[in-house]
Amino acid sequence: MTYLAVAYLGMLIAIAIWTWTVFSRSNDLEQRIDAVERNIEQHTPKSIIIGDEDTKEQE
Amino acid sequence: MSKRAAELVLLVGFIGIGITLVLALLKAPSVSINAFESPDAQRIFYWHVPAAWAAFIAFGFLFLGSALWFFKRSDFGWRMHVAGAEAGLATGLMTVWSGMVWGSAEWGVAWDWSDVRLNTFGLLTFLALFLVLGRQAQPDGVETRDTFSTFGLFGFVLVPVTYVATRLWQIRHPGPVLGGGDGGSLNSEMAAVLFFGAISFTTFMIGHVLMSMRITLLEQRLESIQEAMDKV
């Protein structure tokens, strides 16, 4: 029973790490996008608009 | 679906998987000691079968996403392909790992290379691994998506083959306990734990698909912003 509990716990820990990685990737990407967008707002002329899905440039 | 909802579904699924572990070890009834070499190891069945069930659904998402991209050029389809591959890899590895633990205890070997179901399911998991690693190694583009979608489309053939493998060529992997044609061999308590596990793993897999689709969308958005910045 002990080896089975260890195997189960090992799998649960592995899934926990995997799940944490999914959350972490999502949060990391959101932070990067926020940082890039903040940077663009500060340094780009207002005549250039960057869209979400289809990137558009207006002169 | 919002980010919070996707996170909640994934978290609920994960908690359900943890509860399945407790139920399998403490609540599920013991099996006949004469029927198995290692009766305690049989409890891994409550993890292994739901994980395989969830993996099959994830490979279904992979197939559907691949078809949507390949025939309709749908970005949504491509995100579903990516999410199906990632969720299929997660649940496929859980299935393979739990099966190997049981095989070691029951058969004395972790893997039997002569068993059809083991090998077809192993190939499916390797396909998911190839798609996940391959996408990360290649630049995103129509050719890359077409190549991986083709693997997703043709690889799905292994799902029905794996499903019927123990019915057609039962070698070492046990036959079906549900839907096997003999009315099943589970009592109500066993079936309840198995059902709870199936719901939990399915919820986890759906949460994973939703989160992965969102992550791919964010990656595409970041890439488009960076491309726009390069043009400025």
mmCIF file of C-alpha atoms in Angstrom:
data_model
loop_
_atom_site.group_PDB
_atom_site.id
_atom_site.type_symbol
_atom_site.label_atom_id
_atom_site.label_comp_id
_atom_site.label_asym_id
_atom_site.label_seq_id
_atom_site.Cartn_x
_atom_site.Cartn_y
_atom_site.Cartn_z
ATOM 1 C CA MET A 1 0.000 0.000 0.000
ATOM 2 C CA THR A 2 2.897 2.365 0.734
ATOM 3 C CA TYR A 3 4.400 2.127 -2.766
ATOM 4 C CA LEU A 4 0.931 2.720 -4.219
ATOM 5 C CA ALA A 5 0.423 5.826 -2.058
ATOM 6 C CA VAL A 6 3.873 7.076 -3.108
ATOM 7 C CA ALA A 7 3.043 6.438 -6.801
ATOM 8 C CA TYR A 8 -0.311 8.233 -6.441
ATOM 9 C CA LEU A 9 1.241 11.170 -4.603
ATOM 10 C CA GLY A 10 4.002 11.357 -7.220
ATOM 11 C CA MET A 11 1.376 11.577 -9.949
ATOM 12 C CA LEU A 12 -0.622 14.167 -7.991
ATOM 13 C CA ILE A 13 2.503 16.285 -7.487
ATOM 14 C CA ALA A 14 3.330 15.949 -11.194
ATOM 15 C CA ILE A 15 -0.182 17.141 -12.136
ATOM 16 C CA ALA A 16 0.089 19.959 -9.592
ATOM 17 C CA ILE A 17 3.353 21.123 -11.189
ATOM 18 C CA TRP A 18 1.823 20.815 -14.674
ATOM 19 C CA THR A 19 -1.287 22.783 -13.600
ATOM 20 C CA TRP A 20 0.893 25.434 -11.964
ATOM 21 C CA THR A 21 2.883 25.715 -15.213
ATOM 22 C CA VAL A 22 -0.332 26.364 -17.171
ATOM 23 C CA PHE A 23 -1.369 29.122 -14.733
ATOM 24 C CA SER A 24 2.141 30.541 -14.722
ATOM 25 C CA ARG A 25 2.399 30.647 -18.545
ATOM 26 C CA SER A 26 -0.915 32.481 -18.770
ATOM 27 C CA ASN A 27 0.033 35.060 -16.119
ATOM 28 C CA ASP A 28 3.519 35.524 -17.580
ATOM 29 C CA LEU A 29 2.139 36.216 -21.068
ATOM 30 C CA GLU A 30 -0.430 38.678 -19.706
ATOM 31 C CA GLN A 31 2.274 40.554 -17.827
ATOM 32 C CA ARG A 32 4.510 40.675 -20.913
ATOM 33 C CA ILE A 33 1.659 41.977 -23.072
ATOM 34 C CA ASP A 34 0.772 44.599 -20.458
ATOM 35 C CA ALA A 35 4.417 45.685 -20.245
ATOM 36 C CA VAL A 36 4.788 45.928 -24.033
ATOM 37 C CA GLU A 37 1.509 47.838 -24.392
ATOM 38 C CA ARG A 38 2.483 50.261 -21.626
ATOM 39 C CA ASN A 39 5.805 50.771 -23.343
ATOM 40 C CA ILE A 40 4.108 51.428 -26.677
ATOM 41 C CA GLU A 41 1.732 53.965 -25.112
ATOM 42 C CA GLN A 42 4.676 55.866 -23.627
ATOM 43 C CA HIS A 43 6.968 55.839 -26.653
ATOM 44 C CA THR A 44 4.820 55.694 -29.786
ATOM 45 C CA PRO A 45 3.167 58.619 -31.531
ATOM 46 C CA LYS A 46 -0.588 58.604 -31.045
ATOM 47 C CA SER A 47 -1.169 58.281 -34.802
ATOM 48 C CA ILE A 48 -0.094 54.606 -34.689
ATOM 49 C CA ILE A 49 -2.750 52.221 -33.442
ATOM 50 C CA ILE A 50 -1.998 48.607 -32.751
ATOM 51 C CA GLY A 51 -4.989 46.241 -32.692
ATOM 52 C CA ASP A 52 -5.464 42.929 -30.909
ATOM 53 C CA GLU A 53 -6.280 40.447 -33.629
ATOM 54 C CA ASP A 54 -5.290 42.164 -36.856
ATOM 55 C CA THR A 55 -2.404 44.499 -36.593
ATOM 56 C CA LYS A 56 -3.194 47.777 -38.300
ATOM 57 C CA GLU A 57 -1.101 50.831 -38.837
ATOM 58 C CA GLN A 58 -2.548 54.208 -39.592
ATOM 59 C CA GLU A 59 -0.435 57.052 -40.722
ATOM 60 C CA MET B 1 -15.058 32.117 -21.665
ATOM 61 C CA SER B 2 -13.248 34.468 -19.307
ATOM 62 C CA LYS B 3 -9.842 33.766 -17.831
ATOM 63 C CA ARG B 4 -11.259 33.324 -14.331
ATOM 64 C CA ALA B 5 -13.823 30.769 -15.512
ATOM 65 C CA ALA B 6 -11.153 28.722 -17.340
ATOM 66 C CA GLU B 7 -8.883 28.832 -14.278
ATOM 67 C CA LEU B 8 -11.788 27.765 -12.074
ATOM 68 C CA VAL B 9 -12.640 24.770 -14.296
ATOM 69 C CA LEU B 10 -8.987 23.658 -14.287
ATOM 70 C CA LEU B 11 -8.721 24.093 -10.516
ATOM 71 C CA VAL B 12 -11.992 22.235 -9.823
ATOM 72 C CA GLY B 13 -10.757 19.380 -12.029
ATOM 73 C CA PHE B 14 -7.439 19.253 -10.180
ATOM 74 C CA ILE B 15 -9.157 19.195 -6.770
ATOM 75 C CA GLY B 16 -11.480 16.467 -8.060
ATOM 76 C CA ILE B 17 -8.461 14.403 -9.120
ATOM 77 C CA GLY B 18 -7.058 14.792 -5.594
ATOM 78 C CA ILE B 19 -10.373 13.666 -4.088
ATOM 79 C CA THR B 20 -10.382 10.696 -6.487
ATOM 80 C CA LEU B 21 -7.025 9.710 -4.989
ATOM 81 C CA VAL B 22 -8.485 9.748 -1.468
ATOM 82 C CA LEU B 23 -11.624 7.850 -2.533
ATOM 83 C CA ALA B 24 -9.588 5.248 -4.424
ATOM 84 C CA LEU B 25 -7.321 4.569 -1.449
ATOM 85 C CA LEU B 26 -9.844 4.816 1.397
ATOM 86 C CA LYS B 27 -13.389 4.424 0.079
ATOM 87 C CA ALA B 28 -13.285 2.003 -2.857
ATOM 88 C CA PRO B 29 -13.879 -1.630 -1.830
ATOM 89 C CA SER B 30 -11.050 -4.139 -2.036
ATOM 90 C CA VAL B 31 -11.019 -6.685 -4.843
ATOM 91 C CA SER B 32 -10.785 -10.435 -4.469
ATOM 92 C CA ILE B 33 -7.286 -11.278 -3.285
ATOM 93 C CA ASN B 34 -7.252 -14.322 -5.583
ATOM 94 C CA ALA B 35 -8.050 -12.369 -8.722
ATOM 95 C CA PHE B 36 -4.891 -10.253 -8.713
ATOM 96 C CA GLU B 37 -1.221 -10.706 -8.001
ATOM 97 C CA SER B 38 -1.242 -7.310 -6.324
ATOM 98 C CA PRO B 39 -4.804 -6.464 -5.167
ATOM 99 C CA ASP B 40 -3.841 -3.111 -3.636
ATOM 100 C CA ALA B 41 -2.380 -1.939 -6.931
ATOM 101 C CA GLN B 42 -5.783 -2.469 -8.551
ATOM 102 C CA ARG B 43 -6.848 0.800 -6.885
ATOM 103 C CA ILE B 44 -4.791 2.615 -9.483
ATOM 104 C CA PHE B 45 -7.593 1.662 -11.876
ATOM 105 C CA TYR B 46 -9.647 4.590 -10.466
ATOM 106 C CA TRP B 47 -6.974 6.929 -11.763
ATOM 107 C CA HIS B 48 -5.862 5.090 -14.884
ATOM 108 C CA VAL B 49 -9.251 4.596 -16.577
ATOM 109 C CA PRO B 50 -10.550 8.181 -16.075
ATOM 110 C CA ALA B 51 -7.186 9.555 -17.272
ATOM 111 C CA ALA B 52 -7.423 7.413 -20.429
ATOM 112 C CA TRP B 53 -11.030 8.519 -20.933
ATOM 113 C CA ALA B 54 -10.002 12.195 -20.653
ATOM 114 C CA ALA B 55 -7.063 11.566 -23.009
ATOM 115 C CA PHE B 56 -9.397 10.185 -25.672
ATOM 116 C CA ILE B 57 -11.586 13.312 -25.422
ATOM 117 C CA ALA B 58 -8.466 15.503 -25.623
ATOM 118 C CA PHE B 59 -7.356 13.652 -28.769
ATOM 119 C CA GLY B 60 -10.883 14.291 -30.093
ATOM 120 C CA PHE B 61 -10.273 18.035 -29.586
ATOM 121 C CA LEU B 62 -6.932 17.620 -31.338
ATOM 122 C CA PHE B 63 -8.631 15.961 -34.325
ATOM 123 C CA LEU B 64 -11.422 18.550 -34.484
ATOM 124 C CA GLY B 65 -8.965 21.444 -34.201
ATOM 125 C CA SER B 66 -6.707 19.945 -36.867
ATOM 126 C CA ALA B 67 -9.677 19.515 -39.230
ATOM 127 C CA LEU B 68 -10.901 23.074 -38.597
ATOM 128 C CA TRP B 69 -7.471 24.475 -39.382
ATOM 129 C CA PHE B 70 -6.733 22.209 -42.335
ATOM 130 C CA PHE B 71 -10.071 22.556 -44.132
ATOM 131 C CA LYS B 72 -11.384 25.927 -42.895
ATOM 132 C CA ARG B 73 -8.151 27.794 -42.049
ATOM 133 C CA SER B 74 -9.728 28.632 -38.702
ATOM 134 C CA ASP B 75 -7.491 30.300 -36.102
ATOM 135 C CA PHE B 76 -9.872 29.012 -33.456
ATOM 136 C CA GLY B 77 -9.290 25.519 -34.882
ATOM 137 C CA TRP B 78 -5.510 25.950 -34.622
ATOM 138 C CA ARG B 79 -5.806 27.009 -30.986
ATOM 139 C CA MET B 80 -7.966 23.948 -30.356
ATOM 140 C CA HIS B 81 -5.324 21.776 -32.047
ATOM 141 C CA VAL B 82 -2.614 23.176 -29.748
ATOM 142 C CA ALA B 83 -4.827 22.817 -26.654
ATOM 143 C CA GLY B 84 -5.874 19.265 -27.601
ATOM 144 C CA ALA B 85 -2.236 18.235 -28.024
ATOM 145 C CA GLU B 86 -1.222 19.714 -24.652
ATOM 146 C CA ALA B 87 -4.208 18.285 -22.760
ATOM 147 C CA GLY B 88 -3.729 14.950 -24.557
ATOM 148 C CA LEU B 89 -0.092 14.896 -23.481
ATOM 149 C CA ALA B 90 -0.961 15.651 -19.832
ATOM 150 C CA THR B 91 -3.708 13.029 -19.568
ATOM 151 C CA GLY B 92 -1.837 10.555 -21.795
ATOM 152 C CA LEU B 93 1.237 10.704 -19.545
ATOM 153 C CA MET B 94 -0.983 10.184 -16.478
ATOM 154 C CA THR B 95 -2.493 7.117 -18.146
ATOM 155 C CA VAL B 96 0.858 5.678 -19.205
ATOM 156 C CA TRP B 97 2.518 6.353 -15.849
ATOM 157 C CA SER B 98 -0.337 4.891 -13.780
ATOM 158 C CA GLY B 99 -0.492 1.877 -16.117
ATOM 159 C CA MET B 100 3.240 1.283 -15.733
ATOM 160 C CA VAL B 101 2.963 1.433 -11.941
ATOM 161 C CA TRP B 102 0.178 -1.158 -12.057
ATOM 162 C CA GLY B 103 2.034 -3.297 -14.613
ATOM 163 C CA SER B 104 5.115 -3.368 -12.406
ATOM 164 C CA ALA B 105 3.067 -4.570 -9.429
ATOM 165 C CA GLU B 106 0.746 -6.968 -11.262
ATOM 166 C CA TRP B 107 2.793 -8.318 -14.180
ATOM 167 C CA GLY B 108 6.300 -7.783 -12.878
ATOM 168 C CA VAL B 109 7.114 -5.607 -15.905
ATOM 169 C CA ALA B 110 6.154 -1.983 -16.520
ATOM 170 C CA TRP B 111 5.584 -2.390 -20.260
ATOM 171 C CA ASP B 112 4.672 -5.260 -22.564
ATOM 172 C CA TRP B 113 5.845 -4.537 -26.104
ATOM 173 C CA SER B 114 3.642 -7.315 -27.500
ATOM 174 C CA ASP B 115 0.369 -5.797 -26.229
ATOM 175 C CA VAL B 116 -1.501 -3.855 -28.908
ATOM 176 C CA ARG B 117 -3.384 -1.472 -26.600
ATOM 177 C CA LEU B 118 -0.271 -0.468 -24.664
ATOM 178 C CA ASN B 119 1.624 0.294 -27.832
ATOM 179 C CA THR B 120 -1.128 2.161 -29.686
ATOM 180 C CA PHE B 121 -1.824 4.313 -26.615
ATOM 181 C CA GLY B 122 1.910 4.859 -26.159
ATOM 182 C CA LEU B 123 2.109 6.010 -29.792
ATOM 183 C CA LEU B 124 -0.787 8.428 -29.204
ATOM 184 C CA THR B 125 1.030 9.951 -26.238
ATOM 185 C CA PHE B 126 4.232 10.217 -28.276
ATOM 186 C CA LEU B 127 2.238 11.911 -31.041
ATOM 187 C CA ALA B 128 1.012 14.497 -28.516
ATOM 188 C CA LEU B 129 4.578 14.947 -27.249
ATOM 189 C CA PHE B 130 5.822 15.416 -30.838
ATOM 190 C CA LEU B 131 3.111 18.005 -31.565
ATOM 191 C CA VAL B 132 3.764 19.974 -28.356
ATOM 192 C CA LEU B 133 7.561 19.998 -28.712
ATOM 193 C CA GLY B 134 7.437 20.407 -32.504
ATOM 194 C CA ARG B 135 5.244 23.498 -32.325
ATOM 195 C CA GLN B 136 7.597 25.097 -29.807
ATOM 196 C CA ALA B 137 10.604 24.342 -32.019
ATOM 197 C CA GLN B 138 9.138 25.695 -35.277
ATOM 198 C CA PRO B 139 8.223 29.239 -36.274
ATOM 199 C CA ASP B 140 4.461 29.678 -36.538
ATOM 200 C CA GLY B 141 3.202 29.736 -40.120
ATOM 201 C CA VAL B 142 0.819 28.106 -42.562
ATOM 202 C CA GLU B 143 3.281 25.336 -43.507
ATOM 203 C CA THR B 144 4.000 24.478 -39.863
ATOM 204 C CA ARG B 145 0.309 24.421 -38.998
ATOM 205 C CA ASP B 146 -0.516 22.296 -42.053
ATOM 206 C CA THR B 147 2.176 19.750 -41.161
ATOM 207 C CA PHE B 148 1.132 19.394 -37.528
ATOM 208 C CA SER B 149 -2.579 19.377 -38.422
ATOM 209 C CA THR B 150 -1.951 16.474 -40.776
ATOM 210 C CA PHE B 151 -0.389 14.524 -37.918
ATOM 211 C CA GLY B 152 -3.371 15.451 -35.741
ATOM 212 C CA LEU B 153 -5.818 14.230 -38.394
ATOM 213 C CA PHE B 154 -4.139 10.928 -39.235
ATOM 214 C CA GLY B 155 -2.938 10.235 -35.685
ATOM 215 C CA PHE B 156 -6.553 10.160 -34.511
ATOM 216 C CA VAL B 157 -6.887 6.784 -36.271
ATOM 217 C CA LEU B 158 -5.064 5.364 -33.242
ATOM 218 C CA VAL B 159 -7.963 6.330 -30.921
ATOM 219 C CA PRO B 160 -10.551 3.821 -32.220
ATOM 220 C CA VAL B 161 -7.782 1.248 -32.735
ATOM 221 C CA THR B 162 -6.756 1.663 -29.074
ATOM 222 C CA TYR B 163 -10.382 1.506 -27.945
ATOM 223 C CA VAL B 164 -11.123 -1.812 -29.678
ATOM 224 C CA ALA B 165 -7.650 -3.291 -29.137
ATOM 225 C CA THR B 166 -8.543 -5.313 -26.033
ATOM 226 C CA ARG B 167 -11.709 -6.583 -27.714
ATOM 227 C CA LEU B 168 -9.936 -7.765 -30.847
ATOM 228 C CA TRP B 169 -6.488 -8.732 -29.601
ATOM 229 C CA GLN B 170 -6.562 -9.181 -25.825
ATOM 230 C CA ILE B 171 -2.968 -10.018 -24.983
ATOM 231 C CA ARG B 172 -2.048 -8.664 -21.560
ATOM 232 C CA HIS B 173 -4.020 -5.491 -20.928
ATOM 233 C CA PRO B 174 -7.278 -6.344 -19.070
ATOM 234 C CA GLY B 175 -10.487 -6.324 -21.086
ATOM 235 C CA PRO B 176 -13.201 -3.678 -20.696
ATOM 236 C CA VAL B 177 -14.996 -3.485 -17.339
ATOM 237 C CA LEU B 178 -17.707 -1.210 -18.710
ATOM 238 C CA GLY B 179 -19.415 -1.605 -22.068
ATOM 239 C CA GLY B 180 -17.714 -4.903 -22.621
ATOM 240 C CA GLY B 181 -20.890 -6.746 -23.454
ATOM 241 C CA ASP B 182 -21.119 -8.912 -20.324
ATOM 242 C CA GLY B 183 -22.975 -6.350 -18.198
ATOM 243 C CA GLY B 184 -19.816 -5.139 -16.501
ATOM 244 C CA SER B 185 -18.030 -6.378 -13.401
ATOM 245 C CA LEU B 186 -18.165 -3.348 -11.099
ATOM 246 C CA ASN B 187 -20.265 -3.063 -7.962
ATOM 247 C CA SER B 188 -22.036 0.226 -7.235
ATOM 248 C CA GLU B 189 -19.353 1.638 -4.900
ATOM 249 C CA MET B 190 -16.589 0.930 -7.402
ATOM 250 C CA ALA B 191 -18.669 2.446 -10.201
ATOM 251 C CA ALA B 192 -19.346 5.575 -8.087
ATOM 252 C CA VAL B 193 -15.612 6.197 -7.454
ATOM 253 C CA LEU B 194 -14.834 5.512 -11.107
ATOM 254 C CA PHE B 195 -17.600 7.888 -12.214
ATOM 255 C CA PHE B 196 -16.327 10.613 -9.868
ATOM 256 C CA GLY B 197 -12.839 10.126 -11.275
ATOM 257 C CA ALA B 198 -14.124 10.323 -14.861
ATOM 258 C CA ILE B 199 -15.978 13.592 -14.130
ATOM 259 C CA SER B 200 -12.898 15.044 -12.367
ATOM 260 C CA PHE B 201 -10.437 14.121 -15.108
ATOM 261 C CA THR B 202 -12.825 15.353 -17.808
ATOM 262 C CA THR B 203 -13.246 18.668 -15.957
ATOM 263 C CA PHE B 204 -9.461 18.946 -15.581
ATOM 264 C CA MET B 205 -8.969 18.224 -19.287
ATOM 265 C CA ILE B 206 -11.622 20.761 -20.372
ATOM 266 C CA GLY B 207 -10.080 23.379 -18.066
ATOM 267 C CA HIS B 208 -6.682 22.601 -19.566
ATOM 268 C CA VAL B 209 -8.044 22.973 -23.111
ATOM 269 C CA LEU B 210 -9.663 26.328 -22.250
ATOM 270 C CA MET B 211 -6.479 27.617 -20.593
ATOM 271 C CA SER B 212 -4.229 26.381 -23.417
ATOM 272 C CA MET B 213 -6.452 28.016 -26.037
ATOM 273 C CA ARG B 214 -6.228 31.259 -24.092
ATOM 274 C CA ILE B 215 -2.436 30.955 -23.793
ATOM 275 C CA THR B 216 -2.112 30.417 -27.565
ATOM 276 C CA LEU B 217 -4.308 33.474 -28.163
ATOM 277 C CA LEU B 218 -2.064 35.529 -25.850
ATOM 278 C CA GLU B 219 1.051 34.238 -27.645
ATOM 279 C CA GLN B 220 -0.428 35.272 -30.996
ATOM 280 C CA ARG B 221 -1.368 38.678 -29.600
ATOM 281 C CA LEU B 222 2.129 39.236 -28.210
ATOM 282 C CA GLU B 223 3.634 38.183 -31.537
ATOM 283 C CA SER B 224 1.409 40.585 -33.489
ATOM 284 C CA ILE B 225 2.335 43.457 -31.151
ATOM 285 C CA GLN B 226 6.031 42.674 -31.539
ATOM 286 C CA GLU B 227 5.683 42.491 -35.335
ATOM 287 C CA ALA B 228 3.901 45.844 -35.306
ATOM 288 C CA MET B 229 6.689 47.342 -33.186
ATOM 289 C CA ASP B 230 9.297 46.018 -35.605
ATOM 290 C CA LYS B 231 7.531 47.773 -38.468
ATOM 291 C CA VAL B 232 7.429 51.127 -36.665
#
